[in-house]
Each structure stands twice: as structure tokens, then as C-alpha cells.
mmCIF file of C-alpha atoms in Angstrom:
data_model
loop_
_atom_site.group_PDB
_atom_site.id
_atom_site.type_symbol
_atom_site.label_atom_id
_atom_site.label_comp_id
_atom_site.label_asym_id
_atom_site.label_seq_id
_atom_site.Cartn_x
_atom_site.Cartn_y
_atom_site.Cartn_z
ATOM 1 C CA MET A 16 116.137 80.587 68.153
ATOM 2 C CA THR A 17 112.961 81.728 65.966
ATOM 3 C CA MET A 18 110.723 78.943 65.036
ATOM 4 C CA THR A 19 108.962 79.189 61.641
ATOM 5 C CA VAL A 20 105.519 77.967 60.668
ATOM 6 C CA ALA A 21 107.363 74.816 59.353
ATOM 7 C CA ASP A 22 109.229 74.252 62.389
ATOM 8 C CA ILE A 23 105.955 74.462 64.562
ATOM 9 C CA LEU A 24 104.161 72.221 62.194
ATOM 10 C CA GLY A 25 107.002 69.588 62.623
ATOM 11 C CA THR A 26 106.646 69.560 66.563
ATOM 12 C CA ARG A 27 103.485 67.596 66.658
ATOM 13 C CA PRO A 28 101.873 64.788 64.679
ATOM 14 C CA GLY A 29 98.995 65.706 62.444
ATOM 15 C CA SER A 30 95.714 65.155 64.221
ATOM 16 C CA GLY A 31 92.714 66.934 65.647
ATOM 17 C CA SER A 32 94.762 68.174 68.477
ATOM 18 C CA ALA A 33 97.546 69.470 66.393
ATOM 19 C CA LEU A 34 98.338 73.181 65.706
ATOM 20 C CA ALA A 35 96.264 74.540 62.900
ATOM 21 C CA VAL A 36 98.316 77.210 60.713
ATOM 22 C CA TRP A 37 96.905 79.549 58.219
ATOM 23 C CA GLU A 38 98.455 82.651 56.531
ATOM 24 C CA LEU A 39 96.792 85.537 54.657
ATOM 25 C CA PRO A 40 98.007 85.850 51.180
ATOM 26 C CA ASP A 41 99.764 89.091 50.746
ATOM 27 C CA SER A 42 97.247 90.448 48.523
ATOM 28 C CA VAL A 43 94.647 89.881 51.096
ATOM 29 C CA ARG A 44 96.825 91.188 54.113
ATOM 30 C CA GLU A 45 97.123 94.590 52.167
ATOM 31 C CA ALA A 46 93.344 94.934 51.442
ATOM 32 C CA VAL A 47 92.514 94.292 54.889
ATOM 33 C CA GLY A 48 95.094 96.474 56.231
ATOM 34 C CA ARG A 49 93.911 99.465 54.118
ATOM 35 C CA ASP A 50 90.255 98.800 55.477
ATOM 36 C CA LEU A 51 91.585 98.450 59.126
ATOM 37 C CA ALA A 52 93.741 101.681 58.748
ATOM 38 C CA LEU A 53 90.367 103.857 58.518
ATOM 39 C CA LEU A 54 89.042 102.486 61.689
ATOM 40 C CA ASP A 55 88.382 104.774 64.733
ATOM 41 C CA SER A 56 88.903 103.431 68.318
ATOM 42 C CA PRO A 57 86.482 100.532 68.483
ATOM 43 C CA ALA A 58 85.716 101.573 72.091
ATOM 44 C CA ALA A 59 83.693 104.669 70.829
ATOM 45 C CA ASP A 60 81.016 102.309 69.236
ATOM 46 C CA LEU A 61 81.869 98.464 69.713
ATOM 47 C CA ASP A 62 78.906 97.153 68.005
ATOM 48 C CA TRP A 63 79.518 99.158 64.945
ATOM 49 C CA ALA A 64 83.352 98.281 64.963
ATOM 50 C CA THR A 65 82.583 94.566 65.326
ATOM 51 C CA ALA A 66 80.060 94.859 62.201
ATOM 52 C CA ARG A 67 82.611 96.503 60.360
ATOM 53 C CA CYS A 68 85.699 94.095 61.148
ATOM 54 C CA HIS A 69 83.111 91.120 60.576
ATOM 55 C CA GLN A 70 82.549 92.907 56.905
ATOM 56 C CA VAL A 71 86.411 93.110 56.352
ATOM 57 C CA PHE A 72 87.109 89.496 57.471
ATOM 58 C CA ALA A 73 84.126 88.008 55.363
ATOM 59 C CA ARG A 74 86.095 88.636 52.387
ATOM 60 C CA LEU A 75 88.931 86.313 53.159
ATOM 61 C CA PRO A 76 89.646 83.721 50.842
ATOM 62 C CA THR A 77 86.752 81.027 50.939
ATOM 63 C CA GLU A 78 89.014 78.204 52.294
ATOM 64 C CA LEU A 79 90.734 80.289 54.932
ATOM 65 C CA LEU A 80 87.435 81.445 55.906
ATOM 66 C CA ARG A 81 85.840 78.160 56.249
ATOM 67 C CA GLY A 82 88.927 77.162 58.311
ATOM 68 C CA LEU A 83 88.684 79.798 60.559
ATOM 69 C CA LEU A 84 84.663 79.245 61.077
ATOM 70 C CA ASP A 85 85.086 75.515 61.413
ATOM 71 C CA PHE A 86 87.910 75.889 64.196
ATOM 72 C CA GLY A 87 85.173 77.853 66.163
ATOM 73 C CA ARG A 88 82.246 75.453 65.438
ATOM 74 C CA HIS A 89 83.260 71.867 65.625
ATOM 75 C CA PRO A 90 84.443 69.526 68.578
ATOM 76 C CA ASP A 91 86.914 67.548 66.243
ATOM 77 C CA THR A 92 88.905 70.801 65.149
ATOM 78 C CA PRO A 93 92.278 71.805 66.891
ATOM 79 C CA GLY A 94 92.122 73.608 69.919
ATOM 80 C CA VAL A 95 94.738 76.005 69.085
ATOM 81 C CA ALA A 96 95.392 77.977 65.682
ATOM 82 C CA LEU A 97 98.062 80.312 64.487
ATOM 83 C CA VAL A 98 97.240 82.826 61.827
ATOM 84 C CA GLY A 99 100.016 84.608 59.876
ATOM 85 C CA ASN A 100 100.782 87.573 57.603
ATOM 86 C CA LEU A 101 98.336 89.721 59.476
ATOM 87 C CA PRO A 102 98.138 93.470 58.893
ATOM 88 C CA GLN A 103 99.945 95.852 61.321
ATOM 89 C CA ASP A 104 99.750 99.418 62.637
ATOM 90 C CA PRO A 105 102.360 101.362 60.554
ATOM 91 C CA VAL A 106 103.665 103.025 63.655
ATOM 92 C CA LEU A 107 103.513 101.590 67.294
ATOM 93 C CA PRO A 108 103.890 103.673 70.459
ATOM 94 C CA PRO A 109 105.855 102.519 73.097
ATOM 95 C CA THR A 110 104.578 99.481 74.974
ATOM 96 C CA PRO A 111 102.347 100.525 77.974
ATOM 97 C CA SER A 112 104.008 99.769 81.274
ATOM 98 C CA ASP A 113 100.574 99.516 83.157
ATOM 99 C CA GLY A 114 98.407 97.037 81.296
ATOM 100 C CA ARG A 115 96.301 99.730 80.054
ATOM 101 C CA PRO A 116 95.621 100.909 76.519
ATOM 102 C CA SER A 117 98.393 103.375 75.119
ATOM 103 C CA PRO A 118 96.836 106.769 74.685
ATOM 104 C CA ALA A 119 99.678 107.523 72.123
ATOM 105 C CA LYS A 120 98.373 104.744 69.834
ATOM 106 C CA GLU A 121 96.898 106.378 66.754
ATOM 107 C CA SER A 122 95.770 103.756 64.528
ATOM 108 C CA PHE A 123 93.462 100.583 65.341
ATOM 109 C CA VAL A 124 94.841 98.007 62.913
ATOM 110 C CA SER A 125 95.795 95.391 65.731
ATOM 111 C CA GLU A 126 92.218 96.034 67.304
ATOM 112 C CA GLY A 127 90.557 95.651 63.994
ATOM 113 C CA VAL A 128 92.440 92.199 63.567
ATOM 114 C CA LEU A 129 91.360 91.084 66.927
ATOM 115 C CA LEU A 130 87.797 91.931 66.427
ATOM 116 C CA GLY A 131 87.793 90.433 62.826
ATOM 117 C CA LEU A 132 89.005 87.007 64.102
ATOM 118 C CA SER A 133 86.864 87.179 67.290
ATOM 119 C CA GLY A 134 83.772 87.854 65.037
ATOM 120 C CA LEU A 135 84.386 84.379 63.301
ATOM 121 C CA LEU A 136 84.411 82.480 66.356
ATOM 122 C CA GLY A 137 81.740 84.308 68.347
ATOM 123 C CA GLU A 138 80.925 87.214 70.201
ATOM 124 C CA PRO A 139 83.667 89.442 71.829
ATOM 125 C CA VAL A 140 82.991 90.131 75.618
ATOM 126 C CA GLY A 141 84.217 91.821 78.481
ATOM 127 C CA MET A 142 84.416 91.152 82.277
ATOM 128 C CA LEU A 143 84.454 93.999 84.858
ATOM 129 C CA THR A 144 86.926 91.909 86.957
ATOM 130 C CA GLU A 145 89.420 91.682 83.814
ATOM 131 C CA LYS A 146 91.130 94.887 82.632
ATOM 132 C CA ASP A 147 88.027 96.850 83.890
ATOM 133 C CA GLY A 148 85.414 95.341 81.480
ATOM 134 C CA ARG A 149 87.380 96.257 78.426
ATOM 135 C CA ILE A 150 86.944 94.276 75.311
ATOM 136 C CA VAL A 151 90.469 94.694 73.950
ATOM 137 C CA HIS A 152 93.027 93.761 76.713
ATOM 138 C CA ASP A 153 96.723 94.940 76.608
ATOM 139 C CA VAL A 154 98.941 92.141 77.983
ATOM 140 C CA VAL A 155 102.107 93.540 78.818
ATOM 141 C CA PRO A 156 104.924 92.851 81.557
ATOM 142 C CA VAL A 157 103.812 95.345 84.513
ATOM 143 C CA PRO A 158 106.776 96.303 87.001
ATOM 144 C CA GLY A 159 106.004 94.781 90.332
ATOM 145 C CA GLY A 160 103.907 91.764 88.703
ATOM 146 C CA GLU A 161 106.724 89.756 87.357
ATOM 147 C CA HIS A 162 106.411 86.932 89.671
ATOM 148 C CA THR A 163 102.530 86.525 89.721
ATOM 149 C CA GLN A 164 100.462 84.399 88.056
ATOM 150 C CA THR A 165 98.578 86.844 85.907
ATOM 151 C CA ASN A 166 98.935 88.477 82.419
ATOM 152 C CA GLN A 167 101.281 90.904 83.986
ATOM 153 C CA GLY A 168 104.010 88.543 84.938
ATOM 154 C CA SER A 169 107.203 87.686 82.977
ATOM 155 C CA ARG A 170 109.782 86.319 85.320
ATOM 156 C CA ALA A 171 107.830 83.391 86.821
ATOM 157 C CA PHE A 172 106.398 80.672 84.189
ATOM 158 C CA LEU A 173 102.429 81.279 84.176
ATOM 159 C CA ASN A 174 101.115 77.737 84.786
ATOM 160 C CA PHE A 175 98.793 75.881 82.640
ATOM 161 C CA HIS A 176 95.289 77.034 83.167
ATOM 162 C CA SER A 177 91.819 78.044 81.585
ATOM 163 C CA ASP A 178 90.642 81.882 81.874
ATOM 164 C CA ILE A 179 88.079 81.386 84.251
ATOM 165 C CA VAL A 180 85.405 84.107 85.695
ATOM 166 C CA HIS A 181 83.929 84.211 89.439
ATOM 167 C CA ASP A 182 80.264 83.253 89.612
ATOM 168 C CA PRO A 183 78.366 83.572 92.848
ATOM 169 C CA VAL A 184 76.745 80.375 91.696
ATOM 170 C CA GLY A 185 79.854 78.476 92.559
ATOM 171 C CA ARG A 186 80.982 77.440 89.154
ATOM 172 C CA TYR A 187 83.699 79.399 87.790
ATOM 173 C CA ASP A 188 83.915 77.294 84.272
ATOM 174 C CA LEU A 189 80.345 78.239 82.937
ATOM 175 C CA ALA A 190 80.447 82.100 82.453
ATOM 176 C CA GLY A 191 84.060 82.186 80.944
ATOM 177 C CA PRO A 192 85.237 82.482 77.467
ATOM 178 C CA ASP A 193 85.075 79.993 74.956
ATOM 179 C CA PHE A 194 88.044 81.341 73.255
ATOM 180 C CA LEU A 195 90.719 83.927 73.513
ATOM 181 C CA VAL A 196 92.465 85.543 70.817
ATOM 182 C CA LEU A 197 96.035 86.790 71.105
ATOM 183 C CA ASN A 198 97.211 89.230 68.785
ATOM 184 C CA CYS A 199 101.163 90.037 68.751
ATOM 185 C CA LEU A 200 102.096 93.780 68.446
ATOM 186 C CA ARG A 201 105.574 93.432 69.669
ATOM 187 C CA ALA A 202 107.899 90.547 70.770
ATOM 188 C CA ASP A 203 110.071 90.415 73.735
ATOM 189 C CA HIS A 204 113.618 91.558 73.207
ATOM 190 C CA ALA A 205 115.317 88.241 73.143
ATOM 191 C CA GLY A 206 112.483 86.076 71.755
ATOM 192 C CA GLU A 207 112.232 84.043 74.727
ATOM 193 C CA ALA A 208 108.482 84.249 75.326
ATOM 194 C CA VAL A 209 106.763 81.089 74.179
ATOM 195 C CA THR A 210 102.714 80.429 74.583
ATOM 196 C CA TYR A 211 101.996 76.738 75.231
ATOM 197 C CA TYR A 212 98.848 74.961 74.564
ATOM 198 C CA ALA A 213 97.999 71.344 76.091
ATOM 199 C CA ASP A 214 95.000 69.795 74.477
ATOM 200 C CA ALA A 215 92.506 67.956 76.659
ATOM 201 C CA ARG A 216 92.558 65.156 74.165
ATOM 202 C CA ASP A 217 96.401 64.581 74.227
ATOM 203 C CA ILE A 218 96.304 65.187 78.223
ATOM 204 C CA THR A 219 93.523 62.410 78.725
ATOM 205 C CA ALA A 220 95.407 60.199 76.357
ATOM 206 C CA SER A 221 98.366 60.273 78.441
ATOM 207 C CA LEU A 222 96.894 59.586 81.766
ATOM 208 C CA GLY A 223 96.201 56.269 83.540
ATOM 209 C CA ASP A 224 92.664 55.299 84.311
ATOM 210 C CA ASP A 225 92.783 55.883 88.284
ATOM 211 C CA VAL A 226 93.957 59.422 87.416
ATOM 212 C CA LEU A 227 91.420 60.314 84.966
ATOM 213 C CA THR A 228 88.580 58.878 87.351
ATOM 214 C CA THR A 229 89.688 61.246 89.812
ATOM 215 C CA LEU A 230 90.388 64.195 87.665
ATOM 216 C CA ARG A 231 86.749 63.624 86.305
ATOM 217 C CA SER A 232 85.489 63.768 89.923
ATOM 218 C CA PRO A 233 84.105 66.741 92.006
ATOM 219 C CA LEU A 234 87.258 66.607 94.105
ATOM 220 C CA PHE A 235 88.746 70.297 93.524
ATOM 221 C CA ARG A 236 87.893 73.682 94.235
ATOM 222 C CA LEU A 237 89.201 76.648 91.758
ATOM 223 C CA ASN A 238 90.277 79.817 93.238
ATOM 224 C CA ALA A 239 88.946 82.870 91.648
ATOM 225 C CA PRO A 240 90.967 84.942 89.282
ATOM 226 C CA GLY A 241 93.654 87.245 90.840
ATOM 227 C CA GLY A 242 91.830 90.490 89.766
ATOM 228 C CA TYR A 243 88.748 89.535 91.469
ATOM 229 C CA VAL A 244 90.436 88.236 94.765
ATOM 230 C CA ARG A 245 92.357 91.635 94.982
ATOM 231 C CA ALA A 246 89.436 93.656 94.438
ATOM 232 C CA HIS A 247 86.915 91.783 96.666
ATOM 233 C CA ALA A 248 88.437 89.865 99.097
ATOM 234 C CA ASP A 249 91.902 91.416 100.014
ATOM 235 C CA GLY A 250 93.823 88.518 98.238
ATOM 236 C CA ARG A 251 92.442 85.838 100.084
ATOM 237 C CA GLU A 252 91.261 82.703 98.292
ATOM 238 C CA VAL A 253 87.644 82.774 96.914
ATOM 239 C CA LEU A 254 87.086 79.177 96.226
ATOM 240 C CA SER A 255 84.469 77.455 93.764
ATOM 241 C CA ASP A 256 82.110 74.532 94.795
ATOM 242 C CA PRO A 257 83.742 71.254 94.311
ATOM 243 C CA VAL A 258 84.160 70.480 90.627
ATOM 244 C CA PRO A 259 86.033 68.060 88.422
ATOM 245 C CA LEU A 260 88.918 69.321 86.313
ATOM 246 C CA ILE A 261 87.919 67.233 83.255
ATOM 247 C CA SER A 262 84.414 66.692 82.056
ATOM 248 C CA GLY A 263 82.515 65.772 78.941
ATOM 249 C CA ALA A 264 82.466 63.067 76.384
ATOM 250 C CA GLU A 265 85.632 60.680 76.105
ATOM 251 C CA ALA A 266 86.249 61.646 72.710
ATOM 252 C CA PHE A 267 85.879 65.508 73.330
ATOM 253 C CA PRO A 268 86.739 66.299 76.968
ATOM 254 C CA GLU A 269 86.709 69.801 78.616
ATOM 255 C CA ILE A 270 89.209 70.776 81.021
ATOM 256 C CA THR A 271 89.266 73.770 83.643
ATOM 257 C CA VAL A 272 92.439 74.769 85.596
ATOM 258 C CA ALA A 273 92.377 77.936 87.642
ATOM 259 C CA ALA A 274 95.542 80.027 87.269
ATOM 260 C CA ASN A 275 95.379 81.419 90.654
ATOM 261 C CA GLY A 276 95.175 77.811 92.331
ATOM 262 C CA VAL A 277 93.351 74.573 92.818
ATOM 263 C CA ARG A 278 92.756 73.237 95.819
ATOM 264 C CA PRO A 279 92.406 69.436 95.913
ATOM 265 C CA LEU A 280 90.037 67.938 98.540
ATOM 266 C CA THR A 281 91.768 64.474 99.078
ATOM 267 C CA GLY A 282 95.117 62.834 98.693
ATOM 268 C CA ALA A 283 94.055 60.995 95.540
ATOM 269 C CA ALA A 284 93.156 64.426 94.153
ATOM 270 C CA ASP A 285 96.346 66.203 95.073
ATOM 271 C CA THR A 286 98.205 63.347 93.592
ATOM 272 C CA ALA A 287 96.162 63.417 90.390
ATOM 273 C CA LEU A 288 96.661 67.297 89.908
ATOM 274 C CA LEU A 289 100.415 66.985 90.080
ATOM 275 C CA ARG A 290 100.265 64.101 87.444
ATOM 276 C CA LEU A 291 97.926 66.579 85.330
ATOM 277 C CA GLN A 292 100.670 69.321 85.541
ATOM 278 C CA GLU A 293 103.359 66.853 84.520
ATOM 279 C CA VAL A 294 101.296 65.683 81.539
ATOM 280 C CA CYS A 295 100.298 69.178 80.520
ATOM 281 C CA ARG A 296 104.085 70.059 80.385
ATOM 282 C CA SER A 297 104.798 66.734 78.419
ATOM 283 C CA VAL A 298 102.126 67.249 75.621
ATOM 284 C CA ALA A 299 102.196 71.071 75.168
ATOM 285 C CA GLN A 300 102.555 72.428 71.976
ATOM 286 C CA PRO A 301 104.964 75.525 71.944
ATOM 287 C CA VAL A 302 104.313 78.659 69.934
ATOM 288 C CA PRO A 303 106.503 81.840 70.012
ATOM 289 C CA LEU A 304 104.228 84.420 68.878
ATOM 290 C CA ARG A 305 105.872 87.308 66.590
ATOM 291 C CA PRO A 306 104.286 90.671 65.172
ATOM 292 C CA GLY A 307 101.924 89.890 62.466
ATOM 293 C CA GLN A 308 100.753 86.520 64.227
ATOM 294 C CA ALA A 309 97.533 86.028 66.267
ATOM 295 C CA LEU A 310 96.924 82.672 68.176
ATOM 296 C CA LEU A 311 93.261 81.392 68.457
ATOM 297 C CA VAL A 312 93.060 79.330 71.572
ATOM 298 C CA ASN A 313 89.984 77.371 72.590
ATOM 299 C CA ASN A 314 89.401 77.703 76.234
ATOM 300 C CA ARG A 315 87.617 74.697 76.797
ATOM 301 C CA LYS A 316 89.273 72.108 74.865
ATOM 302 C CA GLY A 317 92.889 72.872 76.499
ATOM 303 C CA VAL A 318 94.946 74.831 79.010
ATOM 304 C CA HIS A 319 97.531 77.278 77.893
ATOM 305 C CA ALA A 320 100.813 78.554 79.754
ATOM 306 C CA ARG A 321 103.468 80.989 79.124
ATOM 307 C CA SER A 322 107.192 80.767 79.336
ATOM 308 C CA VAL A 323 109.592 83.122 81.404
ATOM 309 C CA PHE A 324 110.720 86.117 79.617
ATOM 310 C CA THR A 325 112.855 89.255 80.683
ATOM 311 C CA PRO A 326 111.355 92.643 80.619
ATOM 312 C CA ARG A 327 113.305 95.819 80.321
ATOM 313 C CA TYR A 328 110.540 98.489 80.848
ATOM 314 C CA ASP A 329 112.229 100.557 77.998
ATOM 315 C CA GLY A 330 109.129 100.804 75.951
ATOM 316 C CA MET A 331 109.975 97.861 73.609
ATOM 317 C CA ASP A 332 108.655 95.175 75.742
ATOM 318 C CA ARG A 333 106.437 92.493 74.709
ATOM 319 C CA TRP A 334 102.915 93.623 73.822
ATOM 320 C CA LEU A 335 99.996 91.462 72.818
ATOM 321 C CA GLN A 336 96.460 92.417 72.500
ATOM 322 C CA ARG A 337 93.746 89.872 73.591
ATOM 323 C CA THR A 338 89.946 89.265 73.298
ATOM 324 C CA TYR A 339 87.750 87.166 75.377
ATOM 325 C CA VAL A 340 85.087 85.519 73.053
ATOM 326 C CA ARG A 341 81.950 83.405 73.520
ATOM 327 C CA ARG A 342 80.024 81.343 71.129
ATOM 328 C CA SER A 343 76.758 83.125 72.707
ATOM 329 C CA LEU A 344 76.091 85.986 75.233
ATOM 330 C CA TRP A 345 72.567 84.472 75.901
ATOM 331 C CA THR A 346 73.598 82.106 78.586
ATOM 332 C CA ILE A 347 75.350 84.969 80.769
ATOM 333 C CA ARG A 348 72.623 87.336 80.079
ATOM 334 C CA HIS A 349 72.137 87.564 83.840
ATOM 335 C CA ARG A 350 75.414 89.150 84.188
ATOM 336 C CA ALA A 351 75.315 91.885 81.598
ATOM 337 C CA SER A 352 76.105 95.373 82.692
ATOM 338 C CA PRO A 353 73.116 97.828 82.412
ATOM 339 C CA THR A 354 75.203 100.484 80.610
ATOM 340 C CA ALA A 355 77.268 98.265 78.084
ATOM 341 C CA ARG A 356 75.563 95.017 76.955
ATOM 342 C CA ARG A 357 78.807 93.361 76.042
ATOM 343 C CA VAL A 358 80.359 94.095 79.565
ATOM 344 C CA HIS A 359 79.525 91.627 82.287
ATOM 345 C CA PHE A 360 79.911 91.341 86.031
#
């Protein structure tokens, strides 16, 4: 069954941790779409493209613009937001089957939507260990990757996780994105795919004191992302220093969980990790993305997951585009590529 915006809003009580939902008025969608239809490939001059998309999205209605800006600024705002009635490319080529950009895509409206929304939250950033450093990621089911805990998967539930980045200092949570933006170009055939978001505020409110104390202790090691371990460790674990999974102020907690695995260091930590996974499932907000919708995900206020769905590899499979966004590039300046200042090691 397809969920409407009203259905989604009705699934959770109104609070700072609930899903925020915005829609562009039709006239605004049409005006933004006309401007974005004139874009060349953003990859040709990324800083020019981000400036142009920022200019286009700065003309959104003031209350909508304020809501999007506040979403990226304040600790008491929701950790996940759905933006609807967005402009779409007039013609889509077949969904790429290799996780790379489609060379047959002749317009760049979806890329403009991503960069416009991302620019309201912070700075789009690329990581060389994720999609070869590209700023716009094509997230599609890939043959052979069906059961992996990666964005190539489909037939395995993608567990609740944060998007993290390997760092030789031993902390994988520091250099990662503050936000993800997911723009839906094409839904899966049967409408099975659902993105879930579990807010750390709801998670901590559902945990007992003993479990929460354990999760706030440095008793866990995160495995580096799958792309990194495949490229640099022949698939073997590359573990972080011992870290807590939950940190920060009680009212505004931060959570970090690796998709590629978490190694608990004690029996109590193992028990707490299992309880955390149970609670994530119980408090999660479901969002079935459809074309013309984008999901804004705070990567520090919560963790996200994806349901199982069935790919057909017929050119009409689910197709999302994604950006990583940081509030500032300054704190990761030591990782910047010498040839592309938005791309980092």
C-alpha cells in the first residue's frame, strides 16, 4: 500500500523527533524546474553548480526556506524531513545497474534538486572511499550485491546505521557527513522499499539506565565502511578505537552505528547492542520514497535503515541519488584532495 503524507504524519506523535514534511507549491515547483532544466552536468564545475542551485532554492517561499534552514541548524528540530512536489527530469534513462552515473541521462534536474537542498543544510562533500569521491551518488540495486550491507543491496534488510568514514586517527564518526539527502528518481516495481529513521531522542527514552550507561561507554569498535575494507584490507575488518555508540547531552544525544559491523568488547556491551537494535526497530519512522520526493537525514541525531525489496534488473529498478553534507569543511581540511577541494580521503 502506498503511504500518503497524511499517513506518514499519522504514524508518530508530534514532537521534535517526528518527521517534518514540506511540499513545494505547484508554481514554485514549475519555476524551480525551469531553472534546473538549464543546468549542465554539475561535475563540470561543481562550485558554480552549487552556487547556481543555491540561488534557485533561495527563492523558495520564506516559511518553507526557514523550515529547511532551521532543520540544518538547531538541535531541537526533527532528525528527518520529507520534501515533496519537487521537480523531476522530463525523461529518465534506464536505471544504471552498476552504481555509477548513467551516461544516457541528458538532463540534470535531479542533481540540481540534490545540490539545492544540500546547500541549505551545509556543504556537499565527496569521499574517495565512497562512490570514487563523486558528490552525487547513484544508489541502485547492483547484481551480486543483493545481500550486502551496502547501498548496492536489496534482498537483505540494511541494518540501522550511520554513514561513517574510515579515519587513521581511529575515530570513524568525526569526519563523516552531518546530513544525507536522498532524492527519489524512480521507485521500486512493487513499492516495497521503505527507508526507516530511528531518532536518538526516541531511542534513549526507550532504554533502561543500565543499557544506556553501557552504550555511552567506550566499549564498542566500529568496522570501517564496506568500500574501504574491500579496497584497502581485502575485505577484512578495520576496526576503530573503542568508542561509545551514544554521546552528547541527554536532551540532544548523538548516535553512531556502523553498517559494516560493530564489535562489542564486553558481555554487557553485547547485550546493550542487541537491545539497541531492538529499540531502533520499535521506534523507527517509516518513509516510502516516491519520485518527486527527497528525504533529508540528520546523520548524527539518528540512524537509518532500508527494507528488503525485489530488483528485476530491467532498467526500471529503484533509483535514488544521494549527497553527503557537512555543516563545515574546515574540520576535515587535512583530508582534502589536492585536486578537488570538495573531495576528501
